[in-house]
One Martini backbone bead per residue (centre of mass of N, CA, C, O) as a GRO file, in nm:
protein
  401
    1MET     BB    1  13.542   3.341  13.753
    2ILE     BB    2  13.303   3.392  13.488
    3LEU     BB    3  12.976   3.382  13.417
    4HIS     BB    4  12.731   3.324  13.130
    5VAL     BB    5  12.388   3.319  13.168
    6ASP     BB    6  12.165   3.220  12.889
    7MET     BB    7  11.854   3.213  12.776
    8ASP     BB    8  11.684   3.055  12.559
    9ALA     BB    9  11.446   3.185  12.404
   10PHE     BB   10  11.285   3.240  12.660
   11TYR     BB   11  11.002   3.309  12.616
   12ALA     BB   12  10.948   3.092  12.380
   13SER     BB   13  11.032   2.845  12.580
   14VAL     BB   14  10.811   2.896  12.785
   15GLU     BB   15  10.570   2.833  12.591
   16LEU     BB   16  10.670   2.544  12.486
   17ARG     BB   17  10.653   2.430  12.752
   18ASP     BB   18  10.335   2.483  12.795
   19ARG     BB   19  10.325   2.409  12.476
   20PRO     BB   20  10.416   2.144  12.329
   21GLU     BB   21  10.246   2.133  12.037
   22LEU     BB   22  10.464   2.361  11.930
   23LYS     BB   23  10.769   2.270  11.913
   24SER     BB   24  10.770   2.229  11.563
   25LYS     BB   25  10.696   2.542  11.562
   26PRO     BB   26  10.692   2.848  11.454
   27VAL     BB   27  10.759   3.099  11.749
   28VAL     BB   28  10.612   3.401  11.848
   29VAL     BB   29  10.673   3.658  12.086
   30GLY     BB   30  10.419   3.923  12.027
   31GLY     BB   31  10.274   4.117  11.822
   32SER     BB   32  10.058   4.167  11.596
   33PRO     BB   33  10.065   4.159  11.243
   34LYS     BB   34   9.811   4.353  11.191
   35GLY     BB   35  10.003   4.557  11.329
   36ARG     BB   36  10.279   4.693  11.517
   37GLY     BB   37  10.409   4.466  11.607
   38VAL     BB   38  10.677   4.311  11.803
   39VAL     BB   39  10.935   4.104  11.838
   40ALA     BB   40  11.061   3.966  12.130
   41ALA     BB   41  11.049   3.632  12.018
   42ALA     BB   42  11.237   3.339  11.879
   43SER     BB   43  11.237   3.060  11.785
   44TYR     BB   44  11.448   2.838  11.641
   45GLU     BB   45  11.222   2.769  11.412
   46ALA     BB   46  11.207   3.080  11.332
   47ARG     BB   47  11.506   3.162  11.278
   48LYS     BB   48  11.535   2.995  11.002
   49PHE     BB   49  11.362   3.249  10.848
   50GLY     BB   50  11.476   3.523  10.980
   51ILE     BB   51  11.360   3.555  11.272
   52TYR     BB   52  11.376   3.839  11.516
   53SER     BB   53  11.432   4.056  11.747
   54ALA     BB   54  11.247   4.363  11.662
   55MET     BB   55  11.091   4.262  11.439
   56SER     BB   56  10.840   4.307  11.274
   57ALA     BB   57  10.553   4.109  11.240
   58ALA     BB   58  10.489   4.158  10.952
   59GLN     BB   59  10.787   4.037  10.853
   60ALA     BB   60  10.762   3.766  10.991
   61ILE     BB   61  10.489   3.665  10.810
   62ARG     BB   62  10.647   3.668  10.550
   63LEU     BB   63  10.885   3.478  10.579
   64CYS     BB   64  10.644   3.325  10.787
   65PRO     BB   65  10.316   3.219  10.773
   66ARG     BB   66  10.296   2.991  11.006
   67THR     BB   67  10.347   3.163  11.242
   68VAL     BB   68  10.316   3.175  11.581
   69PHE     BB   69  10.146   3.373  11.787
   70ILE     BB   70  10.228   3.526  12.110
   71LYS     BB   71  10.139   3.665  12.384
   72PRO     BB   72  10.272   3.832  12.633
   73ARG     BB   73  10.403   3.736  12.983
   74MET     BB   74  10.590   3.915  13.171
   75SER     BB   75  10.526   3.836  13.471
   76TYR     BB   76  10.581   3.552  13.420
   77TYR     BB   77  10.868   3.576  13.329
   78ALA     BB   78  10.960   3.730  13.603
   79GLU     BB   79  10.911   3.483  13.786
   80ILE     BB   80  11.110   3.297  13.660
   81SER     BB   81  11.357   3.483  13.686
   82LYS     BB   82  11.350   3.465  14.001
   83GLN     BB   83  11.419   3.145  14.012
   84ILE     BB   84  11.700   3.171  13.845
   85ARG     BB   85  11.818   3.349  14.068
   86GLU     BB   86  11.816   3.158  14.304
   87ILE     BB   87  12.019   2.972  14.170
   88PHE     BB   88  12.249   3.169  14.169
   89PHE     BB   89  12.272   3.229  14.466
   90SER     BB   90  12.329   2.934  14.573
   91PHE     BB   91  12.649   2.999  14.470
   92THR     BB   92  12.622   3.319  14.469
   93SER     BB   93  12.628   3.693  14.532
   94LEU     BB   94  12.770   3.748  14.244
   95VAL     BB   95  12.508   3.901  14.055
   96GLU     BB   96  12.453   4.042  13.713
   97PRO     BB   97  12.178   4.154  13.569
   98LEU     BB   98  12.073   4.224  13.229
   99SER     BB   99  11.794   4.038  13.239
  100LEU     BB  100  11.579   3.809  13.257
  101ASP     BB  101  11.783   3.599  13.085
  102GLU     BB  102  12.057   3.732  13.206
  103ALA     BB  103  12.394   3.675  13.352
  104PHE     BB  104  12.640   3.748  13.579
  105LEU     BB  105  12.908   3.559  13.747
  106ASP     BB  106  13.090   3.524  14.039
  107VAL     BB  107  13.294   3.210  14.124
  108SER     BB  108  13.576   3.248  14.299
  109GLY     BB  109  13.460   3.206  14.603
  110SER     BB  110  13.309   2.904  14.558
  111GLN     BB  111  13.489   2.648  14.500
  112LYS     BB  112  13.514   2.535  14.802
  113LEU     BB  113  13.195   2.432  14.773
  114PHE     BB  114  13.138   2.377  14.435
  115GLY     BB  115  13.388   2.395  14.268
  116LYS     BB  116  13.476   2.438  13.980
  117SER     BB  117  13.357   2.659  13.755
  118HIS     BB  118  13.264   2.442  13.538
  119GLU     BB  119  13.088   2.300  13.755
  120ILE     BB  120  12.897   2.545  13.847
  121GLY     BB  121  12.790   2.572  13.544
  122ARG     BB  122  12.652   2.295  13.534
  123LYS     BB  123  12.476   2.302  13.792
  124ILE     BB  124  12.303   2.524  13.685
  125GLN     BB  125  12.210   2.412  13.407
  126ASP     BB  126  12.063   2.172  13.574
  127ALA     BB  127  11.883   2.323  13.747
  128ILE     BB  128  11.708   2.473  13.540
  129ALA     BB  129  11.608   2.200  13.411
  130GLU     BB  130  11.492   2.043  13.636
  131ARG     BB  131  11.294   2.275  13.760
  132LEU     BB  132  11.217   2.443  13.467
  133ASN     BB  133  11.242   2.328  13.195
  134LEU     BB  134  11.505   2.500  13.077
  135PRO     BB  135  11.718   2.641  12.861
  136ALA     BB  136  12.068   2.699  12.886
  137SER     BB  137  12.366   2.906  12.851
  138VAL     BB  138  12.730   2.859  12.911
  139GLY     BB  139  12.986   3.076  12.999
  140VAL     BB  140  13.336   3.011  13.098
  141ALA     BB  141  13.567   3.287  13.213
  142PRO     BB  142  13.778   3.534  13.309
  143ASN     BB  143  13.571   3.726  13.154
  144LYS     BB  144  13.282   3.882  13.053
  145TYR     BB  145  13.341   3.892  12.738
  146LEU     BB  146  13.422   3.572  12.714
  147ALA     BB  147  13.160   3.468  12.829
  148LYS     BB  148  12.966   3.584  12.641
  149ILE     BB  149  13.073   3.446  12.400
  150ALA     BB  150  13.065   3.145  12.506
  151SER     BB  151  12.724   3.137  12.540
  152ASP     BB  152  12.690   3.176  12.196
  153LEU     BB  153  12.807   2.926  12.038
  154GLN     BB  154  12.617   2.653  12.133
  155LYS     BB  155  12.321   2.693  12.058
  156PRO     BB  156  12.146   2.531  12.252
  157ASN     BB  157  12.269   2.429  12.513
  158GLY     BB  158  12.541   2.537  12.614
  159PHE     BB  159  12.907   2.470  12.682
  160VAL     BB  160  13.175   2.697  12.766
  161VAL     BB  161  13.529   2.692  12.795
  162VAL     BB  162  13.782   2.930  12.898
  163ASP     BB  163  14.107   2.923  12.893
  164PRO     BB  164  14.336   3.134  13.032
  165ASP     BB  165  14.592   2.999  12.846
  166ARG     BB  166  14.371   3.001  12.577
  167VAL     BB  167  14.243   3.270  12.442
  168LEU     BB  168  14.370   3.316  12.174
  169GLU     BB  169  14.304   3.051  12.052
  170PHE     BB  170  13.977   3.118  12.086
  171LEU     BB  171  13.992   3.364  11.896
  172GLU     BB  172  14.116   3.354  11.629
  173PRO     BB  173  13.850   3.186  11.451
  174LEU     BB  174  13.673   3.425  11.494
  175PRO     BB  175  13.475   3.630  11.408
  176ILE     BB  176  13.448   3.963  11.435
  177SER     BB  177  13.133   3.991  11.520
  178ARG     BB  178  13.210   3.898  11.827
  179VAL     BB  179  13.292   4.176  11.870
  180TRP     BB  180  13.231   4.406  12.053
  181GLY     BB  181  13.080   4.650  11.852
  182ILE     BB  182  13.037   4.479  11.577
  183GLY     BB  183  12.865   4.514  11.315
  184PRO     BB  184  12.779   4.528  10.982
  185LYS     BB  185  12.939   4.794  10.887
  186THR     BB  186  13.209   4.721  11.056
  187GLU     BB  187  13.248   4.461  10.911
  188LYS     BB  188  13.297   4.589  10.611
  189LYS     BB  189  13.535   4.743  10.671
  190PHE     BB  190  13.707   4.505  10.767
  191SER     BB  191  13.683   4.334  10.511
  192ALA     BB  192  13.807   4.558  10.299
  193ALA     BB  193  14.081   4.502  10.501
  194GLY     BB  194  14.097   4.189  10.560
  195ILE     BB  195  13.922   4.143  10.799
  196LYS     BB  196  13.757   3.826  10.970
  197THR     BB  197  13.935   3.782  11.212
  198ILE     BB  198  14.046   3.798  11.537
  199GLY     BB  199  14.338   3.730  11.453
  200SER     BB  200  14.361   3.965  11.236
  201LEU     BB  201  14.323   4.206  11.429
  202ARG     BB  202  14.544   4.149  11.620
  203ARG     BB  203  14.779   4.208  11.382
  204LEU     BB  204  14.721   4.481  11.441
  205SER     BB  205  14.798   4.804  11.512
  206LYS     BB  206  14.723   5.065  11.644
  207LYS     BB  207  14.780   5.266  11.420
  208ASP     BB  208  14.592   5.103  11.206
  209LEU     BB  209  14.337   5.125  11.367
  210ALA     BB  210  14.336   5.437  11.407
  211SER     BB  211  14.316   5.480  11.078
  212LEU     BB  212  14.024   5.315  11.070
  213PHE     BB  213  13.884   5.413  11.388
  214GLY     BB  214  14.016   5.591  11.584
  215VAL     BB  215  13.861   5.586  11.903
  216ASN     BB  216  13.829   5.255  11.877
  217ALA     BB  217  14.098   5.121  11.878
  218GLU     BB  218  14.154   5.041  12.153
  219HIS     BB  219  13.902   4.852  12.193
  220PHE     BB  220  13.981   4.650  11.980
  221TRP     BB  221  14.258   4.575  12.066
  222LYS     BB  222  14.165   4.438  12.344
  223LEU     BB  223  13.940   4.229  12.238
  224ALA     BB  224  14.140   4.067  12.060
  225ARG     BB  225  14.291   3.979  12.372
  226GLY     BB  226  14.058   3.949  12.591
  227LEU     BB  227  14.019   4.222  12.723
  228ASP     BB  228  13.860   4.268  13.057
  229SER     BB  229  13.802   4.488  13.368
  230ARG     BB  230  13.532   4.395  13.441
  231SER     BB  231  13.316   4.376  13.708
  232VAL     BB  232  13.092   4.233  13.910
  233VAL     BB  233  12.778   4.399  13.966
  234PRO     BB  234  12.574   4.383  14.191
  235ASP     BB  235  12.272   4.488  14.232
  236ARG     BB  236  12.239   4.564  14.545
  237ILE     BB  237  12.512   4.796  14.494
  238ALA     BB  238  12.402   4.981  14.309
  239LYS     BB  239  12.406   5.348  14.203
  240SER     BB  240  12.224   5.257  13.958
  241VAL     BB  241  11.963   5.256  13.702
  242SER     BB  242  11.944   5.042  13.412
  243HIS     BB  243  11.869   5.032  13.051
  244GLU     BB  244  11.920   4.827  12.758
  245THR     BB  245  11.902   4.815  12.380
  246THR     BB  246  11.968   4.590  12.117
  247PHE     BB  247  11.932   4.607  11.782
  248HIS     BB  248  11.915   4.389  11.511
  249ALA     BB  249  11.809   4.658  11.363
  250ASP     BB  250  11.839   4.963  11.266
  251ILE     BB  251  11.726   5.271  11.371
  252CYS     BB  252  11.548   5.575  11.189
  253ASP     BB  253  11.330   5.650  11.377
  254GLU     BB  254  11.214   5.878  11.619
  255GLN     BB  255  10.936   5.762  11.725
  256CYS     BB  256  11.030   5.465  11.778
  257LEU     BB  257  11.255   5.549  11.994
  258GLU     BB  258  11.046   5.678  12.195
  259GLY     BB  259  10.905   5.414  12.244
  260TRP     BB  260  11.143   5.271  12.355
  261LEU     BB  261  11.226   5.470  12.585
  262LEU     BB  262  10.969   5.452  12.746
  263GLU     BB  263  10.993   5.148  12.810
  264LEU     BB  264  11.279   5.183  12.967
  265ILE     BB  265  11.152   5.391  13.189
  266ASP     BB  266  10.941   5.184  13.314
  267GLN     BB  267  11.152   4.971  13.408
  268VAL     BB  268  11.286   5.147  13.580
  269ALA     BB  269  11.067   5.297  13.751
  270ARG     BB  270  10.958   5.021  13.867
  271ARG     BB  271  11.193   4.938  14.025
  272LEU     BB  272  11.217   5.213  14.200
  273ARG     BB  273  10.930   5.167  14.339
  274ARG     BB  274  10.976   4.870  14.467
  275HIS     BB  275  11.222   5.017  14.649
  276ASP     BB  276  11.172   5.326  14.713
  277ILE     BB  277  11.329   5.497  14.500
  278TYR     BB  278  11.521   5.787  14.395
  279GLY     BB  279  11.596   6.021  14.144
  280LYS     BB  280  11.778   6.284  13.956
  281THR     BB  281  11.958   6.165  13.746
  282ILE     BB  282  11.932   6.146  13.381
  283HIS     BB  283  12.008   5.896  13.145
  284VAL     BB  284  12.130   5.885  12.791
  285LYS     BB  285  12.177   5.640  12.532
  286LEU     BB  286  12.357   5.621  12.200
  287ARG     BB  287  12.423   5.394  11.927
  288TYR     BB  288  12.535   5.357  11.642
  289TYR     BB  289  12.631   5.177  11.371
  290ASP     BB  290  12.948   5.249  11.443
  291PHE     BB  291  12.983   5.293  11.758
  292VAL     BB  292  12.899   5.560  11.824
  293THR     BB  293  12.866   5.737  12.139
  294VAL     BB  294  12.597   5.903  12.313
  295THR     BB  295  12.566   6.098  12.597
  296ARG     BB  296  12.335   6.195  12.859
  297SER     BB  297  12.297   6.445  13.135
  298ARG     BB  298  12.026   6.513  13.396
  299THR     BB  299  11.940   6.736  13.669
  300ILE     BB  300  11.692   6.758  13.879
  301GLN     BB  301  11.533   6.899  14.142
  302ASN     BB  302  11.346   6.632  14.196
  303ALA     BB  303  11.302   6.351  14.323
  304THR     BB  304  11.209   6.033  14.159
  305HIS     BB  305  10.966   5.761  14.010
  306THR     BB  306  10.817   5.877  13.763
  307THR     BB  307  10.747   5.824  13.451
  308GLN     BB  308  10.676   6.100  13.360
  309ALA     BB  309  10.914   6.277  13.439
  310PHE     BB  310  11.134   6.108  13.293
  311TRP     BB  311  10.984   6.143  13.002
  312GLU     BB  312  10.993   6.442  12.973
  313VAL     BB  313  11.338   6.476  12.986
  314ALA     BB  314  11.423   6.221  12.802
  315LYS     BB  315  11.286   6.335  12.526
  316GLN     BB  316  11.454   6.612  12.511
  317MET     BB  317  11.733   6.453  12.501
  318LEU     BB  318  11.688   6.298  12.245
  319ARG     BB  319  11.618   6.544  12.048
  320GLN     BB  320  11.860   6.680  12.085
  321ILE     BB  321  12.080   6.482  11.977
  322ASN     BB  322  11.950   6.514  11.690
  323VAL     BB  323  12.052   6.803  11.664
  324ASP     BB  324  12.356   6.801  11.744
  325SER     BB  325  12.441   6.579  11.599
  326ASP     BB  326  12.623   6.464  11.307
  327ARG     BB  327  12.427   6.234  11.352
  328LYS     BB  328  12.153   6.080  11.250
  329PHE     BB  329  11.903   5.873  11.297
  330SER     BB  330  11.886   5.784  10.979
  331SER     BB  331  12.162   5.642  10.995
  332GLY     BB  332  12.136   5.453  11.265
  333VAL     BB  333  12.045   5.257  11.550
  334ARG     BB  334  12.165   5.007  11.787
  335LEU     BB  335  12.147   5.173  12.067
  336LEU     BB  336  11.941   5.198  12.386
  337GLY     BB  337  11.943   5.421  12.703
  338PHE     BB  338  11.827   5.412  13.038
  339GLY     BB  339  11.901   5.617  13.345
  340VAL     BB  340  11.942   5.646  13.722
  341SER     BB  341  12.088   5.862  13.950
  342ASN     BB  342  12.096   5.985  14.241
  343LEU     BB  343  12.023   5.815  14.505
  344SER     BB  344  11.730   5.773  14.723
  345ASP     BB  345  11.463   5.738  14.994
  346CYS     BB  346  11.393   6.050  14.883
  347GLY     BB  347  11.126   6.260  14.732
  348LYS     BB  348  11.054   6.501  14.948
  349LYS     BB  349  11.046   6.787  14.828
  350GLN     BB  350  11.023   7.125  14.755
  351GLN     BB  351  10.714   7.245  14.656
  352SER     BB  352  10.468   7.319  14.476
  353LEU     BB  353  10.156   7.282  14.475
  354PHE     BB  354  10.134   7.199  14.210
  355ASP     BB  355  10.352   6.977  14.186
  356ARG     BB  356  10.227   6.806  14.395
  357GLU     BB  357   9.977   6.737  14.233
  358GLU     BB  358  10.148   6.616  13.986
  359ASN     BB  359  10.269   6.401  14.135
  360GLN     BB  360  10.052   6.241  14.246
  361LYS     BB  361   9.907   6.171  13.980
  362ASN     BB  362  10.170   6.013  13.870
  363GLN     BB  363  10.163   5.817  14.135
  364ALA     BB  364   9.893   5.691  14.064
  365VAL     BB  365   9.923   5.589  13.779
  366ASP     BB  366  10.142   5.411  13.867
  367GLU     BB  367  10.011   5.237  14.084
  368THR     BB  368   9.779   5.129  13.878
  369SER     BB  369   9.956   4.990  13.673
  370ASP     BB  370  10.145   4.821  13.840
  371SER     BB  371   9.900   4.638  13.943
  372ILE     BB  372   9.767   4.548  13.657
  373ARG     BB  373  10.037   4.407  13.592
  374ASP     BB  374  10.068   4.208  13.826
  375ARG     BB  375   9.787   4.073  13.765
  376PHE     BB  376   9.754   4.077  13.408
  377GLY     BB  377  10.016   4.181  13.298
  378GLY     BB  378  10.201   4.364  13.083
  379ASP     BB  379   9.967   4.402  12.839
  380SER     BB  380   9.709   4.527  12.996
  381ILE     BB  381   9.849   4.809  12.969
  382ARG     BB  382   9.877   5.150  12.818
  383ARG     BB  383  10.051   5.429  12.717
  384GLY     BB  384   9.980   5.719  12.546
  385SER     BB  385  10.259   5.754  12.399
  386SER     BB  386  10.293   5.464  12.272
  387LEU     BB  387  10.071   5.509  12.066
  388GLU     BB  388  10.144   5.776  11.938
  389HIS     BB  389  10.445   5.610  11.845
  390ASN     BB  390  10.366   5.330  11.738
  391VAL     BB  391  10.425   5.147  11.989
  392LYS     BB  392  10.432   4.872  12.151
  393TYR     BB  393  10.341   4.844  12.496
  394ARG     BB  394  10.578   4.652  12.715
  395SER     BB  395  10.619   4.533  12.992
  396ASP     BB  396  10.961   4.504  13.136
  397PRO     BB  397  11.075   4.367  13.429
  398ARG     BB  398  11.391   4.292  13.423
  399LEU     BB  399  11.510   4.424  13.706
  400GLU     BB  400  11.349   4.277  13.910
  401ASP     BB  401  11.338   4.120  14.242
   0.00000   0.00000   0.00000
């Protein structure tokens, strides 16, 4: 059985824990509404006004003028995330972190020691509450897809168990928006065809689905039946390092996407540097509003872990996608991802004198910025390119150990 543990409004919950006088107020963790700040997290009180992550801070303040804005403390959140992960590892070694605030856990081999899977899930939830005074929602299910749905159904402090023998019954009444990959625009297309629940989706044949959604038909057919063969991949044995973000609202602006890409690159690069790992193959992933996904890979000559080296290549890859693709960014992008593979523990390849000097300069910049963020917090220093693209740069070491 698989657990999906999701910290409830993580950044905001941490701030509310540390500042209890704010508990009844709408709180946003993110940039200032006076500039081009972005909402990193919204408390449940703020969500009542329609405020959500990735929304501009200016829009958030228009929705609720009395919102309290708090500057992110990313290094602090990362430290708390490590404490959460220690709790996970006390129950199982099969932990796949997705970000600072969520992870999949395979507890199939832990039941002789700690009890049934749902008992383990409850123990983990209780341990987080008792040791860290933070709320977490837990989904327990036969696979990752179902566990992810379950953890989201009763937030905050939710706890939902999916019986392996009653999967179809569990899925039957849920809205199709719960199916991974169905965004607002795809949901409208389903709704126009009279399909509003996962149960009604399941009753469509593959042929019917293919006529509506083409290559995505097989994907929807499987998920309507709760089928997901993905295993939990422990972070420690990963063959690649990647991070992606799904935007609550589609992004249509290329400069904004480049700003987000730079942030993802630095998250991945910081993790590589922390473990002294180098990579040669760069991956950029982009998913449009209608779930059409484009991926591009490029292998560079010399293995690296510098942010600037990854950025120079990935930026061009992203721009080329917009040139080559039938769909333009202006149609709406819902997900952006960056990854590095072809990893090794050595980055000292044959280079020209100029390349060596440039690489040494980039490494010095990375070492200095990493040191400043580790000491003073993730928002203490920004890269020039992120300012150029009018996106507030926030170091977010979500995948650090």
